[in-house]
PDB file of N, CA and C in Angstrom:
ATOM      1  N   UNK A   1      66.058 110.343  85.117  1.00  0.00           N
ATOM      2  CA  UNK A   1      65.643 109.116  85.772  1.00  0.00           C
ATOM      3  C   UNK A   1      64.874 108.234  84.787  1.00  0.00           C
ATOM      4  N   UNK A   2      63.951 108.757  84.160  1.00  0.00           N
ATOM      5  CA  UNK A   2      63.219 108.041  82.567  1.00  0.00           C
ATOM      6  C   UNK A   2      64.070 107.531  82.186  1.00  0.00           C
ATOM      7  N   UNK A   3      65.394 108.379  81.498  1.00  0.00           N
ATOM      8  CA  UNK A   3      65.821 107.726  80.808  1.00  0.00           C
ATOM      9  C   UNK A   3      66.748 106.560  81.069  1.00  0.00           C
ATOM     10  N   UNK A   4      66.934 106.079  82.312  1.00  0.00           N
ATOM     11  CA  UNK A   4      67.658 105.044  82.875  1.00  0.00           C
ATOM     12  C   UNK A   4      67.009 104.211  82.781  1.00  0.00           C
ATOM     13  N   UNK A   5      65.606 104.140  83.432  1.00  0.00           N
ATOM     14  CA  UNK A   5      64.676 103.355  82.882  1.00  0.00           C
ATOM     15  C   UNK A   5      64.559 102.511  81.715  1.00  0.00           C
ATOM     16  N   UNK A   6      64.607 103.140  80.850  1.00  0.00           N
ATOM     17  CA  UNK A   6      64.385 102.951  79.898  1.00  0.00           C
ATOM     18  C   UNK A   6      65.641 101.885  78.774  1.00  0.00           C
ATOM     19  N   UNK A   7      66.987 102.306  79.667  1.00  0.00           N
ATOM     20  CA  UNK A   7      67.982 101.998  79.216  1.00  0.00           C
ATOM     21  C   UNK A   7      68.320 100.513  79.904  1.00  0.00           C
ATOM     22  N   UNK A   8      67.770 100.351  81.013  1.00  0.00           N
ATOM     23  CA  UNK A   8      67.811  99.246  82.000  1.00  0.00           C
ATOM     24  C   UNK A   8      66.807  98.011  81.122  1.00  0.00           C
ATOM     25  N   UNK A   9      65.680  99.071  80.731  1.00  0.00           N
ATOM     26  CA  UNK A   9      64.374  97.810  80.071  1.00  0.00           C
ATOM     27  C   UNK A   9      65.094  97.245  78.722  1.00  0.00           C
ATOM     28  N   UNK A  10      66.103  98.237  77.797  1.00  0.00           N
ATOM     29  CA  UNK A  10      65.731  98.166  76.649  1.00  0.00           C
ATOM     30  C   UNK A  10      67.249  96.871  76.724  1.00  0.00           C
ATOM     31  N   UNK A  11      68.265  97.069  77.920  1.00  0.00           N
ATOM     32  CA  UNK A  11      69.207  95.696  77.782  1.00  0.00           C
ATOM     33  C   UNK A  11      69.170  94.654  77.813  1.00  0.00           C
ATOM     34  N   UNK A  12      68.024  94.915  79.039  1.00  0.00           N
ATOM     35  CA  UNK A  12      67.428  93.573  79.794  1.00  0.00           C
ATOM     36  C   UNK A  12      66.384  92.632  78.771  1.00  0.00           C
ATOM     37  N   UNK A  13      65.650  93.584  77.599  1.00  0.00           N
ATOM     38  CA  UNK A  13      65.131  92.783  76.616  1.00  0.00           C
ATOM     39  C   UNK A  13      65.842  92.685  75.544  1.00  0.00           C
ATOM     40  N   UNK A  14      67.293  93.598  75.161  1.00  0.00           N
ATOM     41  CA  UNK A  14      68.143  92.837  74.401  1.00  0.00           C
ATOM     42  C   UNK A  14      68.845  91.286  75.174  1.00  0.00           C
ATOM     43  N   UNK A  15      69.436  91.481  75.853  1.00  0.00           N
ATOM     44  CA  UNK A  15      69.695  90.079  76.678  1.00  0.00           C
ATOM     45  C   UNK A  15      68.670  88.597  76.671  1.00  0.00           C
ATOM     46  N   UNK A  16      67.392  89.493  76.975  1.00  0.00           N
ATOM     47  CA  UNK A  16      66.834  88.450  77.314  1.00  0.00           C
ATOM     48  C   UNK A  16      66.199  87.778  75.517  1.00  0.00           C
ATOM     49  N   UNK A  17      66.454  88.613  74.450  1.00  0.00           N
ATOM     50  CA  UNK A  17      66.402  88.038  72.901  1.00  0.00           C
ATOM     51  C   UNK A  17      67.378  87.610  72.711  1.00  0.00           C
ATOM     52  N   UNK A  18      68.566  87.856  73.087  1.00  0.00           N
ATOM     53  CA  UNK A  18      69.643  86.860  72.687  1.00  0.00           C
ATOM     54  C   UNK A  18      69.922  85.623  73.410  1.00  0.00           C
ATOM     55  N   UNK A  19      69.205  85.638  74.389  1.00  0.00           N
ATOM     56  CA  UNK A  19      69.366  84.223  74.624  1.00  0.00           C
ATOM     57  C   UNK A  19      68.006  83.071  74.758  1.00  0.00           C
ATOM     58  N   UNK A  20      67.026  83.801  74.058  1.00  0.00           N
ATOM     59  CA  UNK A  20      65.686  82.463  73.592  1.00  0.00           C
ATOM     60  C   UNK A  20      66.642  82.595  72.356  1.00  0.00           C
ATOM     61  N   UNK A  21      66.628  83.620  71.214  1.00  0.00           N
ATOM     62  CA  UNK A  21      68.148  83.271  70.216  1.00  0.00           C
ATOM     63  C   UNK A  21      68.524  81.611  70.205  1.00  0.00           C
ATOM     64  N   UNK A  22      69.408  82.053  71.391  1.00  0.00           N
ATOM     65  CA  UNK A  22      70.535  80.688  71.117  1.00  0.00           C
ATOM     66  C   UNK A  22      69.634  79.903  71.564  1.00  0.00           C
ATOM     67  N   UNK A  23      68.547  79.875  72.824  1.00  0.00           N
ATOM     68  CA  UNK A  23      68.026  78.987  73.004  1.00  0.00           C
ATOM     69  C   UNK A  23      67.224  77.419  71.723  1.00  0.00           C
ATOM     70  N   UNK A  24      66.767  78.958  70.903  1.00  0.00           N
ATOM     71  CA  UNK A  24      66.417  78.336  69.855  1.00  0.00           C
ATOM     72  C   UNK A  24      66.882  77.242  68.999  1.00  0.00           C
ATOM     73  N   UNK A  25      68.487  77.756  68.621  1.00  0.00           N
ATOM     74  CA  UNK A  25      69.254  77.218  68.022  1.00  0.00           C
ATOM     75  C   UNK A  25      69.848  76.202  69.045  1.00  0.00           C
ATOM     76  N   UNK A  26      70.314  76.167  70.104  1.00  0.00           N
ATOM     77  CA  UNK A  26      70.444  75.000  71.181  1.00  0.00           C
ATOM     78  C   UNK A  26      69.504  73.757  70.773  1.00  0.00           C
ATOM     79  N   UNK A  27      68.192  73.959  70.820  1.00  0.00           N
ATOM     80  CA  UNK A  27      66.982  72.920  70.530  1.00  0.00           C
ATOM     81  C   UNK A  27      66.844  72.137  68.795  1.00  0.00           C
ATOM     82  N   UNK A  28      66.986  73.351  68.218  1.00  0.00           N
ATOM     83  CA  UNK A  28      67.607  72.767  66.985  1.00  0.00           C
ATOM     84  C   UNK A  28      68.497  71.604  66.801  1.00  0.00           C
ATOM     85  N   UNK A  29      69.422  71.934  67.115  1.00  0.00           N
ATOM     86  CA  UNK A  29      71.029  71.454  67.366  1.00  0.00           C
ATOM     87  C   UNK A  29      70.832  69.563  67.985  1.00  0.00           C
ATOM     88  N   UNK A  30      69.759  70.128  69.286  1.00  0.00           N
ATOM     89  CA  UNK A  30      69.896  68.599  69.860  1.00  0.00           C
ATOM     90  C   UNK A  30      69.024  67.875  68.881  1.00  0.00           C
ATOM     91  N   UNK A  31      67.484  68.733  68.227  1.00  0.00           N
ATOM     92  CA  UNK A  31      67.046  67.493  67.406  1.00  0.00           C
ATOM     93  C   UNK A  31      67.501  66.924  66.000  1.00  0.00           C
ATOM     94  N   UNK A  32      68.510  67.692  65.935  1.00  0.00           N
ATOM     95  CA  UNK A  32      69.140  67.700  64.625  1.00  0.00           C
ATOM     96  C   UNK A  32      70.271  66.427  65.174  1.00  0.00           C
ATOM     97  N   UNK A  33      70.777  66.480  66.275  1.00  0.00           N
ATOM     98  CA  UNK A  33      71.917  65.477  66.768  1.00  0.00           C
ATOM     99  C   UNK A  33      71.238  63.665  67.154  1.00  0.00           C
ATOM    100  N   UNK A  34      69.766  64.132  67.665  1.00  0.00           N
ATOM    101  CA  UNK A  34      69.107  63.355  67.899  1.00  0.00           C
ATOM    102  C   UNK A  34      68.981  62.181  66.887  1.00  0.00           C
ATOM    103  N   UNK A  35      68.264  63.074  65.727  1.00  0.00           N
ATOM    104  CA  UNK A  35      68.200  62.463  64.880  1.00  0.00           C
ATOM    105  C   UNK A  35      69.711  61.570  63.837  1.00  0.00           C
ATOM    106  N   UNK A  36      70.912  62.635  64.238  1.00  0.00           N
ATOM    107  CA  UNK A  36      72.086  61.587  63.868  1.00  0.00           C
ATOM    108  C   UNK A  36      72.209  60.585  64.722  1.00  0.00           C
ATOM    109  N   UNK A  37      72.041  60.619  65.893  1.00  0.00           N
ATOM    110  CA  UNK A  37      72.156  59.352  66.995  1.00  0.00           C
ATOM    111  C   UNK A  37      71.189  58.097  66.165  1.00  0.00           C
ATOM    112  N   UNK A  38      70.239  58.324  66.170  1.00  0.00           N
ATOM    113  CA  UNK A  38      69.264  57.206  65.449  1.00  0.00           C
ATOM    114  C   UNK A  38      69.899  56.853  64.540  1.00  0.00           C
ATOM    115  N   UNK A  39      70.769  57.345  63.630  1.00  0.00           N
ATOM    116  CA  UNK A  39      70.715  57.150  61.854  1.00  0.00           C
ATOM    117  C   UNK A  39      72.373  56.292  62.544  1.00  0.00           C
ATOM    118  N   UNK A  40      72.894  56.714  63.496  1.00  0.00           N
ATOM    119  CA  UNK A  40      74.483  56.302  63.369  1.00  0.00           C
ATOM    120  C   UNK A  40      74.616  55.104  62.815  1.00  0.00           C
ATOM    121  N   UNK A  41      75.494  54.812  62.097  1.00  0.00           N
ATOM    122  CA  UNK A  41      76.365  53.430  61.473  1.00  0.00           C
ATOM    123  C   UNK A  41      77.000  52.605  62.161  1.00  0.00           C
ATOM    124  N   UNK A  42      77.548  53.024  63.403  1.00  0.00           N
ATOM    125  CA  UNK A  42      78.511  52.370  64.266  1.00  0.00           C
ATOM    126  C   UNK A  42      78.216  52.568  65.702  1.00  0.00           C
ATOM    127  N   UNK A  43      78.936  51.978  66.658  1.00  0.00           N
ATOM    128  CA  UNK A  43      78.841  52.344  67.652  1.00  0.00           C
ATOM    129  C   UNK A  43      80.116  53.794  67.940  1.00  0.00           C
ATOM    130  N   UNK A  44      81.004  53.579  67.508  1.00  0.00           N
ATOM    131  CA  UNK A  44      81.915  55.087  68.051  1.00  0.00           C
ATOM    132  C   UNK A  44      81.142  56.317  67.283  1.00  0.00           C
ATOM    133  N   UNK A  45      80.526  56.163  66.241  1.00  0.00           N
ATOM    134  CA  UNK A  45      79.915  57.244  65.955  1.00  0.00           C
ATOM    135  C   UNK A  45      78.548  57.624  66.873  1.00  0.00           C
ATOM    136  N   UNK A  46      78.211  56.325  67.267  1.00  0.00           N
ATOM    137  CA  UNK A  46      76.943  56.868  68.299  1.00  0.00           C
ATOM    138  C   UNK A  46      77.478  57.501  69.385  1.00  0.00           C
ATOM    139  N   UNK A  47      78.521  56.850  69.806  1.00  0.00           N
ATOM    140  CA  UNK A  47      79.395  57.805  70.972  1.00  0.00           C
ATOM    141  C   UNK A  47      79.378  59.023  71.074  1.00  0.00           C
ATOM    142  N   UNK A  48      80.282  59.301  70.046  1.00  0.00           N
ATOM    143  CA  UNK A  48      80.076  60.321  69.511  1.00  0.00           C
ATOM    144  C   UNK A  48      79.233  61.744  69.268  1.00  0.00           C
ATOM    145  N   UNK A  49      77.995  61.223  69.010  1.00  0.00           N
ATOM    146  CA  UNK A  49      76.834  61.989  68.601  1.00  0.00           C
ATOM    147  C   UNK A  49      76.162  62.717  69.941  1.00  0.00           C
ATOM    148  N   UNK A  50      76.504  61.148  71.132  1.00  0.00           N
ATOM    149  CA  UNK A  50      76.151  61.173  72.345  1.00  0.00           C
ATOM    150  C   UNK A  50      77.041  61.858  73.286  1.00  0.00           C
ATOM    151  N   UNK A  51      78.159  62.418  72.681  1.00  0.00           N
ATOM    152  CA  UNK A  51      79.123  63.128  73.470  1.00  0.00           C
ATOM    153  C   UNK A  51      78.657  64.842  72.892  1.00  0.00           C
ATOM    154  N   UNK A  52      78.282  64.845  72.046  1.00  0.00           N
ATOM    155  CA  UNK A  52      77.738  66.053  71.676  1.00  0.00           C
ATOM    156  C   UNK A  52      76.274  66.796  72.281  1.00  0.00           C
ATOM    157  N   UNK A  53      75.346  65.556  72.396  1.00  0.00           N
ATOM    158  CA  UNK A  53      74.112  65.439  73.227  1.00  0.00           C
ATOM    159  C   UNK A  53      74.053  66.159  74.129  1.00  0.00           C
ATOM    160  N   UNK A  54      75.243  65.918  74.951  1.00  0.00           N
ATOM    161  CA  UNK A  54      75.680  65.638  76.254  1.00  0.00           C
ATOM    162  C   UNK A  54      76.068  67.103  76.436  1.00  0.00           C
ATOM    163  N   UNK A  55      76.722  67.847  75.795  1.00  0.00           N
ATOM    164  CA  UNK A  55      77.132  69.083  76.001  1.00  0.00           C
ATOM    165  C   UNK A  55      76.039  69.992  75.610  1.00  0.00           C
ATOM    166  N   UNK A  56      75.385  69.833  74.787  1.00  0.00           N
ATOM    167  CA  UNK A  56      73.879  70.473  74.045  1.00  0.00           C
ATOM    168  C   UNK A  56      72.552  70.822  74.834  1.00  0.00           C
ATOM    169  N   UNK A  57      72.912  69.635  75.398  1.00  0.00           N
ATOM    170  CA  UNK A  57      71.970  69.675  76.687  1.00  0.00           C
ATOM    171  C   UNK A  57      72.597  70.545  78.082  1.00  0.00           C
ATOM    172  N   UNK A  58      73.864  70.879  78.040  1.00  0.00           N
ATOM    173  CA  UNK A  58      74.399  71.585  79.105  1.00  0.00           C
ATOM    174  C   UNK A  58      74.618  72.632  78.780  1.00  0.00           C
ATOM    175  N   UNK A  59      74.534  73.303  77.485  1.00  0.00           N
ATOM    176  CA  UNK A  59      74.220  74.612  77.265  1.00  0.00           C
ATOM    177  C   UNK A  59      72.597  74.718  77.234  1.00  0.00           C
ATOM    178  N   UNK A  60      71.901  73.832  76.810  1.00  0.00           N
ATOM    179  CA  UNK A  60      70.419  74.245  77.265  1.00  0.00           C
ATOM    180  C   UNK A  60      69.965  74.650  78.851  1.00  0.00           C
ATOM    181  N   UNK A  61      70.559  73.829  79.681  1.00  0.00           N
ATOM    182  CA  UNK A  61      70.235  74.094  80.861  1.00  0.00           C
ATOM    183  C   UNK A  61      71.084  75.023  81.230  1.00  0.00           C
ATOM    184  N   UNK A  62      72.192  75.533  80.362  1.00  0.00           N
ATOM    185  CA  UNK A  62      72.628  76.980  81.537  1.00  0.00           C
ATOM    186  C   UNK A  62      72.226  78.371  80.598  1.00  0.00           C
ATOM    187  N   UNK A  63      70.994  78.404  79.686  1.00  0.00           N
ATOM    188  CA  UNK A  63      70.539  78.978  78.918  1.00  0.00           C
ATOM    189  C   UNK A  63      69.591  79.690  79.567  1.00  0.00           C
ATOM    190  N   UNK A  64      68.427  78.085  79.979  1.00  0.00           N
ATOM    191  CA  UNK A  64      67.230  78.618  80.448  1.00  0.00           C
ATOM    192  C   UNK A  64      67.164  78.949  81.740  1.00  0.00           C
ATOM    193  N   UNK A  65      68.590  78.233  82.874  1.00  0.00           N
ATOM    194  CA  UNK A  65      68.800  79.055  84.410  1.00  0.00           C
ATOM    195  C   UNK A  65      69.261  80.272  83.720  1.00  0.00           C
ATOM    196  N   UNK A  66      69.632  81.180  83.064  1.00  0.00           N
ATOM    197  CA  UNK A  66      70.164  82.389  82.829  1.00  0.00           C
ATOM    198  C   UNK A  66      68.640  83.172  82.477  1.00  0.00           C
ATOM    199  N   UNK A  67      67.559  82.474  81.596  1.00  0.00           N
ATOM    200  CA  UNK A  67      66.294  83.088  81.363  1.00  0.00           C
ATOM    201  C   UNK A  67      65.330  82.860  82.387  1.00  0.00           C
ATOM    202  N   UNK A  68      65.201  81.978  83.100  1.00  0.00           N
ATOM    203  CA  UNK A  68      64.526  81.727  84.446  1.00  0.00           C
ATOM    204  C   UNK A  68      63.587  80.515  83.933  1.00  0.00           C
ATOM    205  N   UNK A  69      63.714  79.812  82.691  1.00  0.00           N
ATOM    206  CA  UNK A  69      62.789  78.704  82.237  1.00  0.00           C
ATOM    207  C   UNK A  69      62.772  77.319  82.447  1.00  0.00           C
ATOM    208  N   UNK A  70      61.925  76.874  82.072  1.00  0.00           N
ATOM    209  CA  UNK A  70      62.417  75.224  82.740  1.00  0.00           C
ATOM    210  C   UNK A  70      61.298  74.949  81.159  1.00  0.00           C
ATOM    211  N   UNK A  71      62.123  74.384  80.015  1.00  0.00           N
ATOM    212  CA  UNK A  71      61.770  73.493  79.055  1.00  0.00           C
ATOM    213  C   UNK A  71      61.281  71.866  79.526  1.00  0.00           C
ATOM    214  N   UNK A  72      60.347  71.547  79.515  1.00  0.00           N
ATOM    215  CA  UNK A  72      59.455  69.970  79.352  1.00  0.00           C
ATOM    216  C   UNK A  72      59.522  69.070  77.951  1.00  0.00           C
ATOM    217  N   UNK A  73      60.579  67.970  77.864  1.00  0.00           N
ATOM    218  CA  UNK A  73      60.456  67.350  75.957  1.00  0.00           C
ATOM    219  C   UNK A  73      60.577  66.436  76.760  1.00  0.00           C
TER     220      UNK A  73
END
């Protein structure tokens, strides 16, 4: 019975490191995109940047409903 325990804790905190993980890199990603949005040259490239935004932000939010978090920027 311990050792189920134990096997239950030790997934549930692999899981739950792999996804602050990506979370991490998710947040990266948008201020890194952010910052191409500002710099864009054109408008289809802002599109662009903003079509990426757009999805970045929708893996953030099905990141932190999967971790139980709610990020504030």
């Amino acid at each position: 019975i311990c050792g189920d325990d134990k096997d239950k804790n030790f997934r549930k905190d692999v899981h739950s490191s792999l996804y602050h993980f990506k979370l991490k890199k998710v947040m990266e990603m948008l201020k890194e995109n952010e910052k191409n949005m500002k710099d864009a040259a054109d408008e289809e490239s802002f599109q662009n940047f903003f079509k990426v935004q757009m999805e970045l932000q929708k893996w953030k939010k099905a990141i932190c409903s999967e971790l139980g978090t709610v990020i504030i920027r």
